[in-house]
PDB file of C-alpha atoms in Angstrom:
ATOM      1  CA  UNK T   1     129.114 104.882  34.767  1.00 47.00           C
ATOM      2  CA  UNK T   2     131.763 105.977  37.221  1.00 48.00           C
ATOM      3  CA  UNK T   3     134.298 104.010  39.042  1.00 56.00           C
ATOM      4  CA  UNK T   4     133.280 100.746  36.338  1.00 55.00           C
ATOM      5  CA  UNK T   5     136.520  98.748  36.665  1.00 56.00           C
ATOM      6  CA  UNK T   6     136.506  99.052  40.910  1.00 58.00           C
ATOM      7  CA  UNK T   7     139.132  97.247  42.373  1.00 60.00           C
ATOM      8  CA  UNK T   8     140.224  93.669  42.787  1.00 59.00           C
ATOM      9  CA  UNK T   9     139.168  93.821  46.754  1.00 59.00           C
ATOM     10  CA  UNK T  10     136.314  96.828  45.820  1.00 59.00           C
ATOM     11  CA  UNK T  11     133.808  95.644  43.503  1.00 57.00           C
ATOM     12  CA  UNK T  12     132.666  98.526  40.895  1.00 55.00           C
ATOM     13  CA  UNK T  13     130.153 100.424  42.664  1.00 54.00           C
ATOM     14  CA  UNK T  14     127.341 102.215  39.838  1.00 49.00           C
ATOM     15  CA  UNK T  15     124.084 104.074  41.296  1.00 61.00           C
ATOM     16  CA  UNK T  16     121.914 101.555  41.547  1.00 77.00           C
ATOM     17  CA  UNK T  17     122.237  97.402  39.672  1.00 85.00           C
ATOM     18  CA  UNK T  18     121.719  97.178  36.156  1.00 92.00           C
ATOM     19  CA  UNK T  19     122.776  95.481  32.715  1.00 96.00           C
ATOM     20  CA  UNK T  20     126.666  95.907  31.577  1.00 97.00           C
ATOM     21  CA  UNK T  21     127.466  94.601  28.543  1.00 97.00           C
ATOM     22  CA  UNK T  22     130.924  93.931  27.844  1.00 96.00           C
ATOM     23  CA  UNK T  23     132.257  93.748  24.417  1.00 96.00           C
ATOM     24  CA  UNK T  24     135.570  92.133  24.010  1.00 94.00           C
ATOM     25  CA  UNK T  25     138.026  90.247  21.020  1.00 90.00           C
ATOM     26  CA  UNK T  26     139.485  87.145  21.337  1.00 87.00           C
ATOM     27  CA  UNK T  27     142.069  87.969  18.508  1.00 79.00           C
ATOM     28  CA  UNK T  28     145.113  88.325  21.021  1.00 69.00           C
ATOM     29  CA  UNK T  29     145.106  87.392  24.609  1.00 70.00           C
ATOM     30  CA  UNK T  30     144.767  90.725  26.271  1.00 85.00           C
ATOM     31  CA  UNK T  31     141.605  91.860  25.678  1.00 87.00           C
ATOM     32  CA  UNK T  32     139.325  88.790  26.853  1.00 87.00           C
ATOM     33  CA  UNK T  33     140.942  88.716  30.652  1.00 90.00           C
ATOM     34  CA  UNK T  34     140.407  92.003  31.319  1.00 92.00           C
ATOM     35  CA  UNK T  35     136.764  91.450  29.677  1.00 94.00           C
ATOM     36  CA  UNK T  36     136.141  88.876  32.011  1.00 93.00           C
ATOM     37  CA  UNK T  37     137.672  90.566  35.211  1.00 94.00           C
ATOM     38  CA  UNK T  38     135.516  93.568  34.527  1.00 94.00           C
ATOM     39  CA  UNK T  39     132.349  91.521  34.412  1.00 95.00           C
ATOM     40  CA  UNK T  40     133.276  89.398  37.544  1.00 95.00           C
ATOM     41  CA  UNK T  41     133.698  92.858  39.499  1.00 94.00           C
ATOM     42  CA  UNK T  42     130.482  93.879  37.870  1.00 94.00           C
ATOM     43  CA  UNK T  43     128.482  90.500  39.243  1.00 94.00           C
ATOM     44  CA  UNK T  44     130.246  91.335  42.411  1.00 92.00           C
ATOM     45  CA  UNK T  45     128.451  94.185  42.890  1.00 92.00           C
ATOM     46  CA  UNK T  46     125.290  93.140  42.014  1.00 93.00           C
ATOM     47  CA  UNK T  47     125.163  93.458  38.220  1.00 95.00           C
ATOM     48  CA  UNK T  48     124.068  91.376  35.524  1.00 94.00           C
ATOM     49  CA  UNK T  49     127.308  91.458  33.118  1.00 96.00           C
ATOM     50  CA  UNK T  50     127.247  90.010  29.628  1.00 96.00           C
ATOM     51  CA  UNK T  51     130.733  89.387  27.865  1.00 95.00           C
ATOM     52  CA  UNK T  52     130.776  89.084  24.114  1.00 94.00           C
ATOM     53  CA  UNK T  53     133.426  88.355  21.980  1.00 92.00           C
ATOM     54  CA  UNK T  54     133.002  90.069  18.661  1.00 90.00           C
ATOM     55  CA  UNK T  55     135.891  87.750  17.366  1.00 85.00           C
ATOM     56  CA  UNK T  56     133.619  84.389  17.559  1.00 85.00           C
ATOM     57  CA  UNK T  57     130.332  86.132  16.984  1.00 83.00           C
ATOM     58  CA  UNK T  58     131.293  87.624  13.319  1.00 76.00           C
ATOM     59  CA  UNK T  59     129.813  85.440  10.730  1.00 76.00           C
ATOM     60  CA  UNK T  60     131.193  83.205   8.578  1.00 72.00           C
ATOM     61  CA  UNK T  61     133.861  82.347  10.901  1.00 72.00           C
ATOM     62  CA  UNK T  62     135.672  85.630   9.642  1.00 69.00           C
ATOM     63  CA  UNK T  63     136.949  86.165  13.520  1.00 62.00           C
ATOM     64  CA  UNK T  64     138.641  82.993  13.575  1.00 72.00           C
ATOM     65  CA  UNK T  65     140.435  83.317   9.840  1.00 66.00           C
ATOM     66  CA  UNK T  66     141.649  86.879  11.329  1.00 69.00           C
ATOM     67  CA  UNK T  67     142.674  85.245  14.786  1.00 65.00           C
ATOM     68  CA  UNK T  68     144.733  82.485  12.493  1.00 66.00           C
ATOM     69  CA  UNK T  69     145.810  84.842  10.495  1.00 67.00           C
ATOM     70  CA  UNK T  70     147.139  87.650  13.608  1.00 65.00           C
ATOM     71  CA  UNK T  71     148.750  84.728  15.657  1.00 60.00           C
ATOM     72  CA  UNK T  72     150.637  83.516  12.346  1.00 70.00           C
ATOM     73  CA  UNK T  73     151.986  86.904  11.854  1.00 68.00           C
ATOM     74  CA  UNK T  74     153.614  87.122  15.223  1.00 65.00           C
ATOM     75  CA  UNK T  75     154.873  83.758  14.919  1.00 76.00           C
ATOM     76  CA  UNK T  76     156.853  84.362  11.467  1.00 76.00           C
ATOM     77  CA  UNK T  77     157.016  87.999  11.137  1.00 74.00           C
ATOM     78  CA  UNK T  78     156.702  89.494  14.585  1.00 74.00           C
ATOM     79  CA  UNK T  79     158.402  92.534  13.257  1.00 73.00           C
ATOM     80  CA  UNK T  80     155.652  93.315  11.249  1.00 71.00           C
ATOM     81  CA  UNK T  81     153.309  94.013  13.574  1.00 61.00           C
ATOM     82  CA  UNK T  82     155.128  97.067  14.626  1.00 65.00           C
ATOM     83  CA  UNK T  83     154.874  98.576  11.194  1.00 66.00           C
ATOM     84  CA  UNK T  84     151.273  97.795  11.147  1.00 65.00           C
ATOM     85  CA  UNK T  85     150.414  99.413  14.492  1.00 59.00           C
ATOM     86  CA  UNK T  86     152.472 102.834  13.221  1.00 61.00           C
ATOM     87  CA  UNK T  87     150.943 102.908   9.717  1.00 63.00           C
ATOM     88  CA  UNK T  88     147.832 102.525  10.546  1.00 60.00           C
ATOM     89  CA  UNK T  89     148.610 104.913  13.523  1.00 57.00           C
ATOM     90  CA  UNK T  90     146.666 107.877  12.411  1.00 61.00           C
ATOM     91  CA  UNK T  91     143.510 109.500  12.884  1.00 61.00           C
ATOM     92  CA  UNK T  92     140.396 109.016  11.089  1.00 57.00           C
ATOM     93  CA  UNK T  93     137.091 109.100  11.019  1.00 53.00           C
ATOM     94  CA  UNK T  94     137.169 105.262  12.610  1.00 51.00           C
ATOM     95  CA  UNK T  95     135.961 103.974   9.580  1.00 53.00           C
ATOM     96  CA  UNK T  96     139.485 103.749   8.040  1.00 49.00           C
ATOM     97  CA  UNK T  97     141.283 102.272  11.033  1.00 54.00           C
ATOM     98  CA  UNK T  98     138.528  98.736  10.735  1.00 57.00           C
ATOM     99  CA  UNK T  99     138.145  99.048   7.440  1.00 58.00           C
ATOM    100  CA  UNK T 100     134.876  98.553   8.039  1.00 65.00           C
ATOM    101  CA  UNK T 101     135.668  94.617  10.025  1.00 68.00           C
ATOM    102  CA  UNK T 102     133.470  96.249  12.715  1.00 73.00           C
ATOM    103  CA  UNK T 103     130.365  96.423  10.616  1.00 75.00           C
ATOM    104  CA  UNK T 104     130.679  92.303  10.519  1.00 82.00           C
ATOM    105  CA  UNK T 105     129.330  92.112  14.198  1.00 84.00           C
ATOM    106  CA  UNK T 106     127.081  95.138  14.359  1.00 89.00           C
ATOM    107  CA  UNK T 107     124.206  92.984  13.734  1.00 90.00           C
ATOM    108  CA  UNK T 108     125.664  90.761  16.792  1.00 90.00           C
ATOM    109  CA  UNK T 109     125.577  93.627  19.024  1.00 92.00           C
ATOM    110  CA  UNK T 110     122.841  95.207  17.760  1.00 94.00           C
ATOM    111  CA  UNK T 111     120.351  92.255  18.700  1.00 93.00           C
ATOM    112  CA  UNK T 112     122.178  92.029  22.466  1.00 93.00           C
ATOM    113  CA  UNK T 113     121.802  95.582  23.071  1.00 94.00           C
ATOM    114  CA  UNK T 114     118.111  95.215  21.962  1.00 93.00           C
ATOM    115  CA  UNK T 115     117.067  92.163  24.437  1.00 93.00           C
ATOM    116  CA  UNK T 116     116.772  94.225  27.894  1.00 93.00           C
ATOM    117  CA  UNK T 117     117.646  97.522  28.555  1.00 93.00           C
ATOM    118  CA  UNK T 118     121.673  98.507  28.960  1.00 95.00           C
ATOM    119  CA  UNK T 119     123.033 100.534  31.810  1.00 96.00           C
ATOM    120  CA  UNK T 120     126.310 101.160  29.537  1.00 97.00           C
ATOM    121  CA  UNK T 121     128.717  99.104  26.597  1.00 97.00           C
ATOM    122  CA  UNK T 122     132.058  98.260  27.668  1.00 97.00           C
ATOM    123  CA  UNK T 123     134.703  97.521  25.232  1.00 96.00           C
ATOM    124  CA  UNK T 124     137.939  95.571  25.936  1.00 94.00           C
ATOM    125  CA  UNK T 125     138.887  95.942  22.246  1.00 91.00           C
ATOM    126  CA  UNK T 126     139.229  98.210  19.600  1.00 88.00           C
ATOM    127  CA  UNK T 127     136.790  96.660  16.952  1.00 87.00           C
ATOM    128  CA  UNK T 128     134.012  96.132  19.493  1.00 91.00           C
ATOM    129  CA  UNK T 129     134.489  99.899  20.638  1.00 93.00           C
ATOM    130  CA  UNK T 130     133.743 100.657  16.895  1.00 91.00           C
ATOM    131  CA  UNK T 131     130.629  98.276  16.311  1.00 92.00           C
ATOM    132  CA  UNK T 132     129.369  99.103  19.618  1.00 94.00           C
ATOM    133  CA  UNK T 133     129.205 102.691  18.211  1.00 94.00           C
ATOM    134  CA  UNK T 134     127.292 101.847  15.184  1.00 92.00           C
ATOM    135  CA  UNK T 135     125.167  99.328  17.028  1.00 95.00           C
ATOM    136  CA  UNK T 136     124.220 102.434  19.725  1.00 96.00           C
ATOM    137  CA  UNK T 137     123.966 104.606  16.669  1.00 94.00           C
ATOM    138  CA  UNK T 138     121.253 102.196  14.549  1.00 94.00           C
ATOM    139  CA  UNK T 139     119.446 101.579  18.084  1.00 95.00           C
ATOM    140  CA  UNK T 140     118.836 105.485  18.696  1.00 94.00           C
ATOM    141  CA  UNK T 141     118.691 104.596  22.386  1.00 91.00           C
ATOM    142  CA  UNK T 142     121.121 106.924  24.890  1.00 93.00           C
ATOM    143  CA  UNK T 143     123.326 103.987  26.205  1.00 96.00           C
ATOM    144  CA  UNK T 144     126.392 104.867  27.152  1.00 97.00           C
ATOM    145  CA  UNK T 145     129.846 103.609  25.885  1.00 97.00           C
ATOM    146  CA  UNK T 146     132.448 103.040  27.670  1.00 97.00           C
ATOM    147  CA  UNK T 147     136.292 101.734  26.857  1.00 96.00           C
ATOM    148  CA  UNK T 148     138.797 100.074  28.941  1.00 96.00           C
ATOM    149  CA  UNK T 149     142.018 100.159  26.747  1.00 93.00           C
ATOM    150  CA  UNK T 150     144.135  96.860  27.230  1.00 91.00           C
ATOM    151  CA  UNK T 151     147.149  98.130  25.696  1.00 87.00           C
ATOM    152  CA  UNK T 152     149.800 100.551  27.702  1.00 88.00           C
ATOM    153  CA  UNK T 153     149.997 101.880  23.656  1.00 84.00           C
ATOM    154  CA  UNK T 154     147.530 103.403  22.744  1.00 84.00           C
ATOM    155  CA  UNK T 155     146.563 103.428  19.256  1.00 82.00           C
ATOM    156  CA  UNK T 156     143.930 106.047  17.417  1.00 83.00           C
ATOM    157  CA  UNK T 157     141.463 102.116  16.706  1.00 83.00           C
ATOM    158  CA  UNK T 158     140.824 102.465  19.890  1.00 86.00           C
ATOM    159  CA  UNK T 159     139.655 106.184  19.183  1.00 89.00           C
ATOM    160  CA  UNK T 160     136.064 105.660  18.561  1.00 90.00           C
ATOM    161  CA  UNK T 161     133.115 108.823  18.678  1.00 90.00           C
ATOM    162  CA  UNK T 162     130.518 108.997  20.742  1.00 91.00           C
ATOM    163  CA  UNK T 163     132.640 107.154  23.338  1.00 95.00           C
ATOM    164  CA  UNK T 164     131.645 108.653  26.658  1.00 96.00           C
ATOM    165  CA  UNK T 165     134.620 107.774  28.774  1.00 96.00           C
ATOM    166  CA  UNK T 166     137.989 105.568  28.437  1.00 96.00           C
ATOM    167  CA  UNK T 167     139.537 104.098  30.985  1.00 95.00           C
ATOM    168  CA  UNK T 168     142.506 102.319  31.433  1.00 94.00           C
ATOM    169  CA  UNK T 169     145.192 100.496  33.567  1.00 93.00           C
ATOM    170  CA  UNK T 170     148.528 103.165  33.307  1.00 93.00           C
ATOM    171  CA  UNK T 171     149.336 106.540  33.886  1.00 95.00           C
ATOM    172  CA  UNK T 172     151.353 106.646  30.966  1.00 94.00           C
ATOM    173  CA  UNK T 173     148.478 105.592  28.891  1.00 93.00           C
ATOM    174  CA  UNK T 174     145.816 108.276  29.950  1.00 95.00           C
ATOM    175  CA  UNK T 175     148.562 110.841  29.589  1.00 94.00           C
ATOM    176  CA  UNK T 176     148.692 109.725  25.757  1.00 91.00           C
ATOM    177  CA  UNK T 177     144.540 109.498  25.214  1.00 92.00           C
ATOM    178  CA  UNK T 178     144.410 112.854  26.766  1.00 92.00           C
ATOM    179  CA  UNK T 179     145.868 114.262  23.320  1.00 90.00           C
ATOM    180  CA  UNK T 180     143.842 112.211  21.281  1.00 89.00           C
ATOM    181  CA  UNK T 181     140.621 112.661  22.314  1.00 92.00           C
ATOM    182  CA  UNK T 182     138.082 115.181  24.407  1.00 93.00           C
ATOM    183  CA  UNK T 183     136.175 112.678  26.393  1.00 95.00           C
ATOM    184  CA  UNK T 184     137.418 112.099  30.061  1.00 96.00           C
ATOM    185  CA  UNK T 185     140.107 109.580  30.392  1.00 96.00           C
ATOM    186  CA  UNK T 186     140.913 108.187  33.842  1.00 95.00           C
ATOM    187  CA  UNK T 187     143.528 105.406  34.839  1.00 95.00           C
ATOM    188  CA  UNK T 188     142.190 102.712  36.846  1.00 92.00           C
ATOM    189  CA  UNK T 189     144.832 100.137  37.105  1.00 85.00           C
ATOM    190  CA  UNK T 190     144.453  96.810  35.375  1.00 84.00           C
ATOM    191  CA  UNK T 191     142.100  94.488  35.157  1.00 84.00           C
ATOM    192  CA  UNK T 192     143.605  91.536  36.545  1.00 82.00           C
ATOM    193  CA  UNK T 193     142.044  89.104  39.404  1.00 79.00           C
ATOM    194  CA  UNK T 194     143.532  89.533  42.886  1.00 74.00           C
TER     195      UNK T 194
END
């Protein structure tokens, strides 16, 4: 699972090719680019990379009500999305930072993780981190989890256990995960296409 993102001119370079799945959330716009990049640099190296967005695959169309409902908050309250991040700000067990959204599209997950097996879970975004988790968890199989935080904030969703590594684009940003969790953190610059 080491050096995962690569570079834009140095494809990601694992042990030997295998199946990433990458685990993204089409709620904002940040967290499906980097998604994709990943899994381009991933092909690029030989790899058979699968992107899901949790967002579209949660049933009932639940994603896109949230998605409707996220965008129309910034657009007529945008200040309130700053209160949101720092009350909800705190740590937990994970389960009170979803409030349990994630267990929506653990079936989702659960079924791609099952098709073939899965050199390591990627997650672009914080929900998928947290049903990739649970999906891992109800598997019982030792695939290894992996997140690539989007946001130069970090915020404790994006805390998730059993998370073997996060990665991410700033210094500033690993600096800040260091404190919050035990599991190596390494910046890797962004995910962005050359």
């Amino acid at each position: 699972v080491d050096d995962l993102a690569g570079s834009p001119d140095r494809p990601a370079q694992p042990p030997r090719p295998g199946r990433f799945v990458v685990l993204t959330g089409s709620i904002g716009n940040g967290h499906v680019g980097p998604a994709r990049e990943l899994a381009r640099r991933l092909g690029m190296a030989g790899h058979r990379a699968e992107v899901l967005d949790v967002v579209t695959a949660a049933p009932v169309r639940i994603g896109r009500v949230l998605g409707c409902a996220f965008h129309r908050q910034l657009a007529w309250a945008p200040g309130t999305w700053d209160r949101v991040f720092r009350a909800t700000d705190r740590p937990t067990n994970g389960e009170g930072v979803t409030g349990g959204l994630h267990r929506l599209v653990v079936p989702a997950v659960r079924r791609l993780l099952s098709t073939a097996p899965v050199t390591a879970v990627i997650s672009t975004f914080p929900l998928a981190g947290h049903a990739a988790a649970a999906a891992i968890r109800d598997l019982g199989q030792p695939i290894p989890l992996v997140t690539y935080l989007t946001d130069p904030a970090p915020h404790t969703a994006w805390i998730v256990p059993g998370t073997e590594r996060y990665l991410t684009g700033w210094a500033a940003t690993a600096a800040r995960l260091h404190r919050l969790t035990t599991a190596p953190v390494e910046a890797v610059g962004p995910l962005v296409r050359p």
